[in-house]
XYZ file of C-alpha atoms in Angstrom:
656
model
C -28.278 -25.004 10.960
C -30.651 -23.819 8.263
C -29.817 -24.152 4.576
C -29.366 -20.380 4.387
C -26.864 -20.447 7.264
C -24.946 -23.281 5.611
C -24.821 -21.417 2.317
C -23.693 -18.219 4.018
C -20.925 -20.065 5.864
C -19.774 -21.730 2.657
C -19.772 -18.461 0.688
C -17.828 -16.675 3.391
C -15.381 -19.295 4.642
C -14.511 -21.626 1.760
C -12.883 -19.062 -0.584
C -10.850 -17.576 2.278
C -9.557 -20.981 3.420
C -8.798 -21.974 -0.179
C -6.859 -18.736 -0.727
C -4.773 -19.549 2.327
C -4.181 -23.042 0.968
C -2.848 -21.503 -2.257
C -0.317 -19.470 -0.296
C 0.710 -22.549 1.682
C 1.196 -24.634 -1.481
C 3.319 -21.900 -3.040
C 5.483 -21.741 0.100
C 5.868 -25.543 0.161
C 6.902 -25.586 -3.509
C 9.513 -22.884 -2.834
C 10.902 -24.875 0.090
C 11.132 -28.012 -2.028
C 12.826 -26.137 -4.877
C 15.373 -24.749 -2.447
C 16.347 -28.347 -1.666
C 18.378 -28.561 -4.901
C 17.622 -28.988 -8.599
C 18.681 -32.616 -8.707
C 17.005 -33.700 -5.499
C 13.764 -35.591 -5.091
C 12.174 -32.539 -3.535
C 12.797 -30.552 -6.718
C 10.719 -33.091 -8.657
C 8.031 -32.862 -5.982
C 7.976 -29.087 -6.436
C 7.399 -29.486 -10.170
C 4.547 -31.924 -9.604
C 2.960 -29.696 -6.952
C 3.085 -26.635 -9.197
C 1.512 -28.652 -12.014
C -1.357 -29.878 -9.838
C -1.852 -26.810 -7.604
C -4.997 -25.620 -9.410
C -6.512 -29.113 -9.257
C -5.678 -29.453 -5.543
C -7.320 -26.137 -4.748
C -10.437 -26.879 -6.810
C -10.993 -30.329 -5.312
C -10.230 -29.070 -1.794
C -12.689 -26.194 -2.260
C -15.405 -28.517 -3.556
C -14.925 -30.905 -0.627
C -15.190 -28.090 1.928
C -18.277 -26.698 0.256
C -19.925 -30.134 0.403
C -19.087 -30.318 4.121
C -20.771 -26.977 4.820
C -23.877 -27.768 2.796
C -24.295 -31.391 3.909
C -26.887 -32.162 6.567
C -25.470 -35.571 7.502
C -23.029 -36.110 10.354
C -20.354 -37.241 10.944
C -18.475 -36.534 7.703
C -17.045 -39.482 5.818
C -13.262 -39.548 5.619
C -11.160 -42.123 3.793
C -9.113 -42.547 6.968
C -9.149 -40.530 10.171
C -9.279 -40.664 13.928
C -13.057 -40.982 13.594
C -12.943 -44.508 12.166
C -9.574 -46.122 12.777
C -10.989 -48.242 15.647
C -14.566 -48.369 14.472
C -14.749 -52.159 14.198
C -14.572 -52.518 17.995
C -11.458 -54.676 17.730
C -9.320 -52.201 19.606
C -6.730 -49.965 18.043
C -5.758 -51.211 14.646
C -2.084 -51.657 13.848
C -1.262 -48.764 11.554
C 1.422 -48.752 8.912
C 4.052 -46.010 8.869
C 2.096 -43.874 6.431
C -1.120 -43.983 8.431
C 0.698 -43.417 11.719
C 2.458 -40.346 10.326
C -0.780 -39.039 8.873
C -2.529 -39.325 12.208
C 0.365 -37.864 14.203
C 0.424 -34.814 11.904
C -3.270 -34.271 12.582
C -2.612 -34.363 16.325
C 0.271 -31.932 15.873
C -2.027 -29.538 14.023
C -4.567 -29.747 16.841
C -1.847 -28.893 19.348
C -0.610 -25.934 17.296
C -4.072 -24.405 16.976
C -4.834 -24.910 20.666
C -1.542 -23.270 21.625
C -1.329 -20.380 19.168
C -4.959 -19.681 18.236
C -6.807 -20.305 21.495
C -9.573 -17.778 20.907
C -10.467 -19.345 17.549
C -10.244 -22.804 19.080
C -12.696 -21.929 21.856
C -15.141 -20.231 19.467
C -15.050 -23.278 17.184
C -15.750 -25.535 20.182
C -18.625 -23.346 21.322
C -20.141 -23.189 17.841
C -19.949 -26.970 17.497
C -21.479 -27.637 20.922
C -24.327 -25.127 20.979
C -27.598 -26.806 20.084
C -25.612 -30.105 20.100
C -24.592 -29.500 16.491
C -21.522 -31.729 16.461
C -20.488 -34.433 18.890
C -16.835 -33.988 17.903
C -15.935 -30.326 17.274
C -12.859 -31.280 15.237
C -15.160 -32.670 12.543
C -17.090 -29.408 12.104
C -16.617 -27.971 8.593
C -14.995 -24.787 9.909
C -12.353 -26.712 11.896
C -8.721 -26.746 10.663
C -8.742 -30.475 11.471
C -11.440 -30.955 8.863
C -9.408 -28.911 6.362
C -6.475 -31.225 7.034
C -8.555 -34.312 6.243
C -9.899 -32.859 3.004
C -6.485 -31.726 1.784
C -4.759 -35.055 2.409
C -7.560 -36.897 0.649
C -7.145 -34.559 -2.323
C -3.363 -35.003 -2.301
C -3.691 -38.783 -2.113
C -5.950 -38.734 -5.166
C -3.185 -37.002 -7.144
C 0.047 -38.319 -5.638
C -0.991 -41.509 -3.840
C -0.035 -42.503 -0.291
C 3.559 -41.443 -0.784
C 6.346 -39.631 1.003
C 5.527 -36.609 -1.142
C 1.970 -36.513 0.205
C 3.180 -36.732 3.793
C 5.786 -34.016 3.254
C 3.101 -31.855 1.655
C 0.974 -32.274 4.786
C 3.956 -31.488 7.029
C 4.336 -28.230 5.136
C 0.609 -27.484 5.399
C 0.626 -28.063 9.167
C 3.634 -25.739 9.526
C 1.892 -23.135 7.392
C -1.309 -23.310 9.428
C 0.695 -23.000 12.630
C 2.613 -19.917 11.477
C 0.374 -17.988 9.057
C -3.252 -19.017 9.659
C -4.082 -16.455 12.374
C -5.773 -13.924 10.023
C -7.714 -16.689 8.255
C -8.875 -18.177 11.559
C -9.936 -14.748 12.832
C -11.984 -14.272 9.643
C -13.614 -17.691 10.066
C -14.477 -16.865 13.693
C -16.181 -13.640 12.577
C -18.215 -15.515 9.977
C -19.230 -18.274 12.401
C -20.323 -15.720 15.004
C -22.093 -13.507 12.450
C -24.134 -16.454 11.210
C -25.504 -16.922 14.723
C -23.720 -20.139 15.672
C -22.428 -18.711 18.970
C -25.293 -17.251 20.972
C -23.588 -17.259 24.366
C -20.165 -15.861 25.344
C -17.384 -18.314 24.648
C -17.343 -20.932 27.411
C -14.085 -22.047 28.975
C -15.399 -25.021 30.914
C -16.420 -28.001 28.822
C -13.054 -29.339 27.739
C -9.739 -29.992 29.459
C -7.696 -26.874 30.053
C -10.534 -24.583 28.983
C -11.333 -23.987 32.628
C -7.883 -22.572 33.338
C -8.453 -19.098 34.779
C -7.000 -16.125 32.980
C -3.440 -15.315 33.988
C -3.527 -12.183 36.108
C -0.879 -10.016 37.680
C 0.250 -10.774 41.218
C 2.234 -8.838 43.773
C 4.391 -11.916 43.902
C 5.813 -11.180 40.443
C 9.595 -11.015 40.540
C 9.751 -7.751 38.593
C 7.417 -5.121 37.235
C 9.791 -4.223 34.408
C 8.727 -5.187 30.838
C 10.772 -7.608 28.785
C 13.577 -6.030 26.698
C 11.601 -6.400 23.463
C 8.632 -4.605 24.985
C 6.337 -7.604 25.292
C 6.606 -10.982 26.952
C 4.402 -13.952 26.200
C 1.246 -14.304 28.311
C 1.886 -16.112 31.561
C 1.236 -19.832 31.695
C 0.390 -21.915 34.739
C 4.002 -23.134 34.829
C 5.254 -19.542 34.720
C 2.940 -18.568 37.568
C 4.038 -21.531 39.674
C 7.688 -20.653 39.094
C 7.016 -17.038 40.031
C 5.255 -18.120 43.177
C 8.221 -20.268 44.141
C 10.714 -17.541 43.323
C 8.914 -14.959 45.414
C 9.096 -11.198 45.078
C 12.135 -8.977 45.253
C 14.841 -9.163 47.823
C 12.439 -9.759 50.684
C 11.085 -13.089 49.467
C 13.795 -14.512 47.233
C 15.720 -15.747 50.293
C 12.663 -16.416 52.422
C 13.354 -18.033 55.767
C 10.725 -19.911 57.802
C 8.461 -17.483 59.607
C 8.582 -17.782 63.419
C 5.530 -18.829 65.387
C 3.323 -16.026 66.664
C 4.529 -16.631 70.223
C 8.236 -16.803 69.287
C 10.755 -14.574 71.052
C 11.507 -11.144 69.553
C 15.016 -12.249 68.568
C 13.502 -15.003 66.377
C 11.440 -12.400 64.526
C 14.492 -10.185 64.160
C 16.531 -13.064 62.765
C 13.742 -13.956 60.326
C 13.344 -10.353 59.172
C 17.066 -9.939 58.598
C 17.601 -13.284 56.852
C 14.531 -12.738 54.620
C 15.911 -9.391 53.516
C 12.948 -7.271 54.547
C 15.010 -4.951 56.723
C 17.485 -4.496 53.910
C 14.678 -3.938 51.399
C 13.255 -1.210 53.610
C 16.574 0.578 53.689
C 16.009 0.809 57.425
C 19.382 1.462 58.925
C 19.354 0.745 62.617
C 16.411 -1.666 62.323
C 18.531 -4.786 62.000
C 20.978 -6.286 64.465
C 23.660 -3.793 65.427
C 27.144 -4.661 66.599
C 27.881 -3.837 70.229
C 31.236 -2.815 71.699
C 32.226 -6.420 72.246
C 31.176 -7.491 68.746
C 27.945 -9.193 69.844
C 24.607 -8.371 68.218
C 22.347 -5.881 69.975
C 18.708 -6.914 69.699
C 16.261 -4.285 68.398
C 12.849 -3.891 70.056
C 10.141 -6.048 68.454
C 8.168 -3.001 67.341
C 11.215 -1.687 65.446
C 11.623 -5.071 63.756
C 7.970 -5.133 62.688
C 8.244 -1.527 61.473
C 11.189 -2.548 59.335
C 9.347 -5.549 57.873
C 6.293 -3.455 56.978
C 8.528 -0.766 55.500
C 10.127 -3.434 53.336
C 6.734 -4.671 52.137
C 5.559 -1.176 51.261
C 8.867 -0.470 49.538
C 8.366 -3.576 47.393
C 4.870 -2.366 46.482
C 6.290 1.000 45.402
C 9.043 -0.750 43.464
C 6.558 -2.763 41.464
C 4.050 0.048 40.893
C 4.793 3.751 41.215
C 2.356 5.292 43.693
C 0.569 8.632 43.727
C 2.295 11.057 46.184
C -0.758 11.576 48.388
C -1.422 7.862 48.601
C 2.244 7.256 49.443
C 1.970 9.801 52.277
C -1.020 7.920 53.702
C 0.946 4.667 53.588
C 3.932 6.264 55.332
C 1.643 7.449 58.105
C 0.094 3.990 58.348
C 3.330 1.994 58.791
C 4.307 2.917 62.389
C 0.680 2.741 63.545
C 0.284 -0.690 62.004
C 3.554 -1.860 63.570
C 2.335 -0.916 67.057
C -0.830 -2.974 66.630
C 0.830 -5.925 64.892
C 3.538 -6.175 67.566
C 0.779 -7.157 69.990
C -0.871 -9.592 67.548
C 1.717 -11.449 65.474
C -0.993 -13.745 64.086
C -1.235 -10.923 61.539
C 1.712 -12.545 59.732
C 0.289 -16.074 59.818
C -3.426 -15.596 59.173
C -4.287 -14.448 55.635
C -7.877 -13.859 56.815
C -6.784 -11.513 59.611
C -9.092 -8.460 59.270
C -6.215 -6.012 59.666
C -4.257 -7.785 56.956
C -7.269 -7.745 54.621
C -7.797 -4.059 55.392
C -4.218 -3.150 54.497
C -4.381 -5.173 51.271
C -7.610 -3.457 50.246
C -6.124 -0.012 50.966
C -3.107 -0.758 48.791
C -5.058 -2.267 45.901
C -7.409 0.714 45.911
C -4.613 3.286 46.144
C -2.539 1.932 43.273
C -5.458 2.555 40.928
C -4.680 6.271 41.138
C -2.424 7.289 38.257
C 0.935 8.452 39.680
C 0.774 11.927 38.112
C -2.937 12.481 38.754
C -3.700 15.931 40.181
C -5.863 14.832 43.081
C -6.761 18.405 44.047
C -8.557 18.755 40.703
C -10.255 15.357 40.770
C -13.247 15.049 43.073
C -13.539 11.300 42.509
C -9.917 10.652 43.458
C -10.211 13.007 46.421
C -13.175 10.965 47.669
C -11.088 7.788 47.727
C -8.104 9.504 49.363
C -10.334 11.087 52.040
C -11.868 7.686 52.790
C -8.369 6.201 53.202
C -7.245 9.038 55.491
C -10.320 8.669 57.673
C -9.747 4.938 57.978
C -6.086 5.433 58.952
C -7.118 8.167 61.414
C -9.472 5.714 63.106
C -6.564 3.308 63.496
C -4.501 6.155 64.964
C -7.183 6.857 67.583
C -7.492 3.199 68.590
C -3.886 2.147 68.062
C -3.200 1.242 71.706
C -6.460 -0.612 72.327
C -7.256 -2.164 68.975
C -7.928 -5.896 69.217
C -9.136 -8.364 66.590
C -12.774 -7.321 67.004
C -11.756 -3.690 66.583
C -9.757 -4.636 63.474
C -12.857 -6.345 62.065
C -14.910 -3.199 62.672
C -12.183 -1.082 61.045
C -12.172 -3.289 57.984
C -15.966 -3.304 57.687
C -16.133 0.481 57.997
C -13.513 0.826 55.240
C -15.357 -1.696 53.038
C -18.525 0.375 53.380
C -16.725 3.635 52.588
C -14.969 2.099 49.586
C -18.246 0.601 48.303
C -19.857 4.048 48.467
C -17.003 5.547 46.458
C -17.139 2.664 43.982
C -20.894 3.132 43.483
C -20.451 6.877 42.926
C -17.619 6.242 40.476
C -19.530 3.519 38.619
C -22.639 5.688 38.237
C -20.603 8.337 36.432
C -18.778 5.682 34.424
C -22.120 4.225 33.272
C -23.143 7.647 31.953
C -19.893 7.936 29.997
C -20.392 4.428 28.592
C -23.936 5.083 27.349
C -22.930 6.084 23.763
C -21.084 2.778 23.407
C -24.076 0.961 24.933
C -26.327 2.463 22.270
C -24.025 1.179 19.522
C -23.969 -2.218 21.206
C -27.763 -2.403 21.273
C -27.928 -1.463 17.599
C -25.287 -4.050 16.695
C -26.985 -6.794 18.726
C -30.362 -6.010 17.198
C -29.058 -6.095 13.630
C -26.913 -9.159 14.218
C -29.799 -11.173 15.654
C -32.050 -9.940 12.850
C -29.459 -11.156 10.355
C -29.421 -14.567 12.013
C -33.213 -14.836 11.944
C -33.270 -14.033 8.224
C -30.526 -16.593 7.597
C -32.290 -19.246 9.655
C -35.601 -18.835 7.847
C -34.091 -18.261 4.409
C -36.754 -15.592 3.823
C -36.484 -12.435 1.737
C -37.262 -9.558 4.081
C -37.865 -6.041 2.721
C -35.220 -3.541 3.853
C -37.921 -1.249 5.307
C -39.333 -4.098 7.400
C -35.857 -5.019 8.603
C -35.244 -1.460 9.832
C -38.547 -1.422 11.720
C -37.660 -4.706 13.414
C -34.179 -3.460 14.312
C -35.608 -0.323 15.926
C -38.053 -2.383 17.972
C -35.228 -4.646 19.074
C -33.049 -1.725 20.137
C -35.870 -0.340 22.273
C -36.296 -3.664 24.057
C -32.567 -4.117 24.649
C -32.594 -0.852 26.618
C -34.868 -2.262 29.327
C -33.723 -3.971 32.498
C -30.891 -6.422 31.811
C -32.737 -9.234 33.570
C -35.500 -8.999 30.970
C -33.272 -8.818 27.915
C -32.647 -12.541 27.521
C -36.347 -13.412 27.755
C -37.403 -10.565 25.482
C -34.690 -11.423 22.968
C -36.050 -14.963 22.575
C -39.626 -13.673 22.261
C -38.705 -11.108 19.619
C -36.919 -13.808 17.646
C -40.188 -15.780 17.571
C -42.009 -12.757 16.156
C -39.295 -12.017 13.598
C -39.236 -15.601 12.344
C -43.019 -15.469 12.026
C -42.805 -12.212 10.048
C -40.078 -13.666 7.820
C -42.280 -16.702 7.151
C -45.191 -14.453 6.158
C -47.729 -15.633 8.733
C -51.113 -13.923 9.166
C -51.745 -11.124 11.698
C -53.923 -13.534 13.686
C -50.937 -15.850 14.093
C -48.404 -13.189 15.020
C -50.551 -11.152 17.442
C -50.322 -13.627 20.375
C -46.524 -13.596 20.036
C -46.484 -9.786 20.196
C -48.688 -9.858 23.289
C -46.149 -12.132 25.013
C -43.518 -9.420 24.447
C -45.855 -6.760 25.880
C -46.553 -8.846 28.994
C -42.864 -9.579 29.608
C -41.859 -5.936 29.119
C -44.523 -4.748 31.580
C -43.528 -7.416 34.078
C -39.999 -6.007 34.095
C -41.077 -2.406 34.432
C -40.696 -1.102 30.872
C -42.543 2.183 30.382
C -45.713 2.199 28.295
C -44.324 4.593 25.701
C -41.493 2.185 24.929
C -43.873 -0.785 24.752
C -46.177 1.114 22.407
C -43.267 2.033 20.121
C -42.126 -1.608 19.983
C -45.597 -2.834 19.017
C -45.879 -0.153 16.329
C -42.492 -1.028 14.830
C -43.323 -4.738 14.710
C -46.759 -4.037 13.247
C -45.292 -1.863 10.516
C -42.653 -4.509 9.752
C -45.329 -7.176 9.373
C -47.416 -5.043 7.005
C -44.393 -4.161 4.895
C -43.453 -7.833 4.684
C -46.939 -8.798 3.494
C -47.367 -5.884 1.052
C -43.811 -5.704 -0.305
C -43.548 -5.008 -4.034
C -41.488 -7.359 -6.188
C -38.872 -4.679 -6.941
C -38.551 -3.403 -3.360
C -34.988 -3.486 -1.888
C -34.343 -6.558 0.225
C -32.393 -6.947 3.447
C -28.956 -8.403 2.614
C -27.467 -10.619 5.384
C -24.153 -10.907 3.535
C -23.695 -7.118 3.543
C -24.434 -7.014 7.280
C -21.883 -9.722 7.998
C -19.176 -8.059 5.909
C -19.816 -4.676 7.544
C -19.066 -6.119 11.002
C -15.588 -7.369 10.248
C -13.514 -4.177 10.063
C -13.883 -3.334 13.758
C -11.507 -0.529 14.733
C -12.099 2.017 17.516
C -10.604 5.464 17.965
C -7.816 4.555 20.392
C -6.628 1.463 18.543
C -3.042 1.451 17.317
C -2.928 2.913 13.767
C -0.687 -0.019 12.824
C -3.262 -2.540 14.072
C -4.026 -5.622 11.994
C -7.752 -6.173 12.530
C -7.716 -9.879 11.623
C -5.448 -11.829 13.928
C -5.679 -14.610 16.459
C -2.821 -15.241 18.841
C -2.502 -15.702 22.635
C -2.956 -11.951 23.128
C -6.379 -12.001 21.470
C -7.320 -14.856 23.773
C -6.156 -12.912 26.849
C -8.073 -9.828 25.688
C -11.231 -11.902 25.186
C -11.130 -13.046 28.831
C -10.968 -9.568 30.363
C -13.925 -8.765 32.567
C -15.440 -5.470 33.647
C -14.122 -4.321 37.001
C -10.519 -5.309 36.257
C -7.852 -2.596 36.369
C -4.875 -2.031 34.101
C -1.851 0.168 33.633
C -1.780 1.653 30.129
C 0.930 3.662 28.386
C 0.070 6.010 25.539
C 1.995 5.036 22.401
C 2.494 8.609 21.193
C 3.172 10.505 24.428
C 4.431 7.762 26.728
C 2.040 8.993 29.431
C 0.992 6.358 31.968
C -2.556 5.927 33.243
C -4.216 3.403 35.525
C -7.662 2.547 34.177
C -10.522 0.210 34.931
C -12.455 -1.730 32.313
C -15.935 -0.301 32.859
C -17.728 -1.664 29.819
C -17.296 -4.182 27.015
C -19.614 -5.025 24.165
C -20.241 -8.536 22.959
C -21.587 -7.583 19.515
C -19.406 -4.531 18.846
C -16.343 -6.040 20.542
C -15.734 -2.647 22.098
C -13.896 -1.960 25.367
C -14.080 1.225 27.456
C -11.351 1.969 30.018
C -11.588 4.883 32.474
C -9.112 6.356 34.941
C -10.119 6.815 38.567
C -10.580 10.570 38.058
C -12.418 9.769 34.781
C -10.327 12.436 33.087
C -8.656 9.854 30.849
C -10.393 7.182 28.806
C -9.522 4.622 26.147
C -11.850 3.012 23.631
C -10.473 -0.120 22.036
C -11.689 -3.033 19.958
C -10.875 -6.629 20.891
C -8.005 -6.609 18.425
C -6.950 -3.182 19.731
C -6.706 -4.450 23.313
C -4.726 -7.469 22.100
C -2.318 -5.111 20.331
C -1.749 -3.067 23.500
C -0.998 -6.284 25.419
C 1.190 -7.578 22.594
C 3.256 -4.374 22.504
C 3.653 -4.239 26.292
C 1.693 -1.002 26.671
C -1.000 -2.583 28.863
C -0.696 -4.821 31.900
C -3.215 -5.830 34.557
C -2.915 -4.444 38.070
C -2.593 -7.020 40.859
C -5.753 -7.889 42.733
C -4.344 -10.311 45.313
C -3.401 -9.104 48.772
C 0.211 -7.853 48.598
C 0.838 -9.097 52.148
C -0.231 -12.611 51.148
C 1.890 -12.559 48.004
C 4.999 -11.019 49.559
C 5.028 -12.479 53.064
C 3.394 -15.825 52.306
């Protein structure tokens, strides 16, 4: 990190963290006072209140030294970084030291559990460019704050029970109230250019856990009574998988072999509850005149099972009427084919099974109350589904596995054509947000370059550079990363006041790369002109000319709120919902409920911005859209007004 970056981090982060410490100390003193006037804790409260200003000042000075220091690792009086440093194995710790260390581990666990997005950003910032071998020792880490506070407390109160109880209170306070402070620190760390790549989830332990996503195997589609449940954990998902879905899977019986007798399939279907779930009277065993069971034909049994599966799909997600009609037409046709090929139930890669799953997952993206007759895009998908089902109808009595493979491939092609048509229109609707993203990326990277060089750049030169950067970010995405690095070279050279002879070869590299990736000549010419003007203005700047202010740029980025965000949204927060929102990817689909009207829409995430933290969701007919910030998406998840649509095959999830 450059000196300017360190100073910017210190100016932004240290006062905010110290303010939070003040609030924590006040809360701890109140808790101690509440313990009783004659108790030991009451005396502790008096001492803490008397030394609170000193604690804050010394804590603030220690943090500022950590941010400005260029040596690593930091020197602590006692910490996990040195307790076994003499190579004699783990030292035997006294009770005080053991408690101190266990509290630090508890704090680490609290932050990892409740502030995962901040935790991952802090890890990424520490690891990029190999800045810190141990991310917990980075100056922006809450673990570092812990070390500096306990050292300050020990200087005033000694290694006493009071000091340990103070740290217990601080750990509790960080765990329960630090989310806004951590979110602010994340913004500052990112704005100072310490996280160049999207936050990685792979380098450490459970960071590679995939995002929890909806499954057709969920026991219920109903929200929790309070409107929002906690994000699913791996344990939750495993329990759900074991529990199964609805009546059909909760009492799952072993599935018969593909060559089993029809009565075995009937017994399985009845005992698993699928016939009951389908509401299919007459499909299960019927009592004969003598009281014995009358076996139903195999095709009727399979029809009942499929009806039960489709009923469970409709129970979990309300379906559009026209899509439901297509599925009703499909069921008896599918039963006739499956009755001849019962491997359908055993083989998750069976082409017919994959085809049905794809039809369902495509159809549930249509909002239930969408007027398909007025929506050409939705009509295109529905027509493609009808044509695919009609092909099955024509071949129903002769369809074999090869025919099923051809059916699936034809549907995949038709769906891909519809997806491409839909995406092309979605890209056009996303272009205004893309323009804002390019502007934000250009100005953010410019800010970082100025911070890294510590130069004073004239405001006019900064605007010329930003315009050049925006033009280059609009070229082919494959070229952006290369061009971005090359522009940074030029900008650093301009900031450092090099001669035209030194900067010209760097500009020519940009021209060559842009041409190689097909950028038009007019755009290339504009970029060169902007950079040339910026260089001249940097060289000829008057002493009283306005200067580019990185601090103002960083502050302007923080209050990110988009038009569809909840009016009650807190824009600085980090909790598990922010983490879940950060891991959403374009192409995922969600069910969203409007807070004011209660209207339900199914929408796909078609675009998200890394610099603006903007998200654009569009319905399948593209008649409804939502524009949210990262914090806005987290709020919708938190309040239970947004949930992901399942992407797994419903037949796999429900039948096993």
